[in-house]
C-alpha positions as semicolon CSV with decimal commas, in nm:
position;residue;x (nm);y (nm);z (nm)
1;X;0,000;0,000;0,000
2;X;0,125;0,345;-0,090
3;X;0,079;0,619;0,171
4;X;-0,074;0,959;0,111
5;X;0,256;1,143;0,154
6;X;0,418;0,923;-0,111
7;X;0,125;0,980;-0,348
8;X;0,159;1,357;-0,294
9;X;0,529;1,330;-0,373
10;X;0,445;1,134;-0,689
11;X;0,212;1,417;-0,796
12;X;0,489;1,673;-0,741
13;X;0,727;1,450;-0,939
14;X;0,482;1,434;-1,229
15;X;0,447;1,812;-1,221
16;X;0,824;1,860;-1,235
17;X;0,861;1,611;-1,520
18;X;0,571;1,761;-1,716
19;X;0,716;2,112;-1,673
20;X;1,040;1,985;-1,821
21;X;0,855;1,803;-2,100
22;X;1,013;1,475;-1,993
23;X;0,888;1,117;-2,000
24;X;0,983;0,842;-1,760
25;X;0,996;0,463;-1,735
26;X;1,066;0,244;-1,431
27;X;1,268;-0,073;-1,379
28;X;1,182;-0,219;-1,041
29;X;1,283;-0,520;-0,840
30;X;1,230;-0,493;-0,463
31;X;0,959;-0,228;-0,499
32;X;0,755;-0,459;-0,721
33;X;0,606;-0,183;-0,936
34;X;0,523;0,059;-0,654
35;X;0,711;0,348;-0,817
36;X;0,505;0,311;-1,133
37;X;0,189;0,262;-0,926
38;X;0,250;0,582;-0,729
39;X;0,303;0,780;-1,048
40;X;0,011;0,631;-1,238
41;X;-0,224;0,678;-0,943
42;X;-0,274;1,031;-1,075
43;X;-0,500;1,120;-1,367
44;X;-0,307;1,249;-1,665
45;X;0,009;1,059;-1,579
46;X;0,004;0,885;-1,918
47;X;0,152;1,198;-2,077
48;X;0,463;1,151;-1,862
49;X;0,484;0,783;-1,764
50;X;0,558;0,551;-2,056
51;X;0,560;0,232;-1,849
52;X;0,767;0,006;-1,635
53;X;0,902;-0,341;-1,580
54;X;0,900;-0,542;-1,260
55;X;1,214;-0,751;-1,297
56;X;1,212;-0,939;-0,970
57;X;1,419;-1,237;-1,082
58;X;1,769;-1,222;-1,222
59;X;1,642;-1,391;-1,540
60;X;1,390;-1,108;-1,591
61;X;1,660;-0,847;-1,532
62;X;1,852;-1,012;-1,815
63;X;1,562;-1,082;-2,051
64;X;1,356;-0,764;-2,009
65;X;1,623;-0,507;-1,929
66;X;1,934;-0,648;-2,096
67;X;2,136;-0,678;-1,775
68;X;2,431;-0,906;-1,847
69;X;2,381;-1,234;-1,660
70;X;2,757;-1,254;-1,602
71;X;2,744;-0,913;-1,432
72;X;2,471;-1,035;-1,197
73;X;2,672;-1,350;-1,122
74;X;2,984;-1,143;-1,053
75;X;2,847;-0,857;-0,837
76;X;2,497;-0,969;-0,740
77;X;2,159;-0,822;-0,825
78;X;2,178;-0,574;-0,538
79;X;2,468;-0,361;-0,658
80;X;2,555;-0,030;-0,816
81;X;2,645;-0,201;-1,141
82;X;2,313;-0,382;-1,174
83;X;2,111;-0,074;-1,074
84;X;2,295;0,121;-1,346
85;X;2,240;-0,154;-1,604
86;X;1,870;-0,177;-1,517
87;X;1,820;0,198;-1,561
88;X;2,024;0,210;-1,882
89;X;1,841;-0,092;-2,021
90;X;1,502;0,060;-1,946
91;X;1,606;0,393;-2,098
92;X;1,716;0,219;-2,417
93;X;1,410;-0,006;-2,446
94;X;1,142;0,246;-2,349
95;X;1,235;0,555;-2,544
96;X;1,174;0,762;-2,229
97;X;1,380;1,067;-2,139
98;X;1,449;0,927;-1,790
99;X;1,453;0,582;-1,636
100;X;1,478;0,496;-1,270
101;X;1,571;0,157;-1,128
102;X;1,538;0,006;-0,782
103;X;1,703;-0,316;-0,663
104;X;1,744;-0,416;-0,301
105;X;1,679;-0,643;-0,007
106;X;1,347;-0,554;0,154
107;X;1,356;-0,843;0,401
108;X;1,277;-0,975;0,641
109;X;1,525;-1,239;0,518
110;X;1,781;-1,244;0,242
111;X;2,042;-1,017;0,392
112;X;2,409;-1,093;0,450
113;X;2,693;-0,915;0,632
114;X;2,796;-0,737;0,311
115;X;2,441;-0,676;0,190
116;X;2,209;-0,629;0,487
117;X;1,831;-0,619;0,483
118;X;1,738;-0,264;0,390
119;X;2,018;-0,214;0,137
120;X;1,868;-0,061;-0,176
121;X;2,050;0,054;-0,488
122;X;1,894;0,311;-0,721
123;X;1,985;0,398;-1,076
124;X;1,879;0,703;-1,271
125;X;1,949;0,725;-1,642
126;X;1,876;1,022;-1,862
127;X;1,924;1,101;-2,226
128;X;2,090;1,430;-2,124
129;X;2,283;1,320;-1,816
130;X;2,400;0,960;-1,843
131;X;2,361;0,709;-1,559
132;X;2,430;0,747;-1,190
133;X;2,360;0,531;-0,888
134;X;2,324;0,567;-0,516
135;X;2,251;0,336;-0,227
136;X;2,074;0,364;0,103
137;X;2,035;0,128;0,396
138;X;1,672;0,177;0,492
139;X;1,537;0,079;0,834
140;X;1,206;-0,079;0,917
141;X;0,974;-0,355;0,808
142;X;0,950;-0,486;0,453
143;X;0,663;-0,245;0,382
144;X;0,852;0,050;0,532
145;X;1,167;-0,028;0,334
146;X;0,972;-0,055;0,009
147;X;0,781;0,271;0,069
148;X;1,102;0,456;0,159
149;X;1,261;0,321;-0,158
150;X;0,968;0,452;-0,364
151;X;1,012;0,798;-0,211
152;X;1,384;0,801;-0,295
153;X;1,315;0,693;-0,654
154;X;1,054;0,970;-0,685
155;X;1,304;1,222;-0,547
156;X;1,560;1,120;-0,809
157;X;1,304;1,168;-1,086
158;X;1,179;1,498;-0,945
159;X;1,532;1,636;-0,915
160;X;1,609;1,536;-1,274
161;X;1,287;1,699;-1,395
162;X;1,364;2,017;-1,201
163;X;1,713;2,039;-1,353
164;X;1,563;2,031;-1,702
165;X;1,253;2,246;-1,647
166;X;1,205;2,526;-1,896
């Protein structure tokens, strides 16, 4: 479930992207489509949101987003490199101006000493600005981690839209 504050942030993100004349696509793993859902909750979002892919399995990351399977084997799905490849792959396949990716460990299990529960990597790819990544270790329950990850992804998109606004 997406909270009201997150939905309000999604509306502000859409406004920033529309002001910049930019379109967006999402590539999501641990958020399971919640970024796209928050954006498309709002009427009129189809002029900005082209679509998204939920690539939960490594095979889907490879098949749908073009992430090299050898890269996933080498660094793991929850990594800067895979977040970057997911965003770049979505940008290439969607034709959008911006693509955001989210890959992480929402828990409650699945963590390790090097990759704890709550570790989330984000990628943002833009036609005008290349690809960059960032990570956060988010506290809380599975639902709280996923919602916090959605808010960070929306922030990345909103910032990119604001940089390119007319």
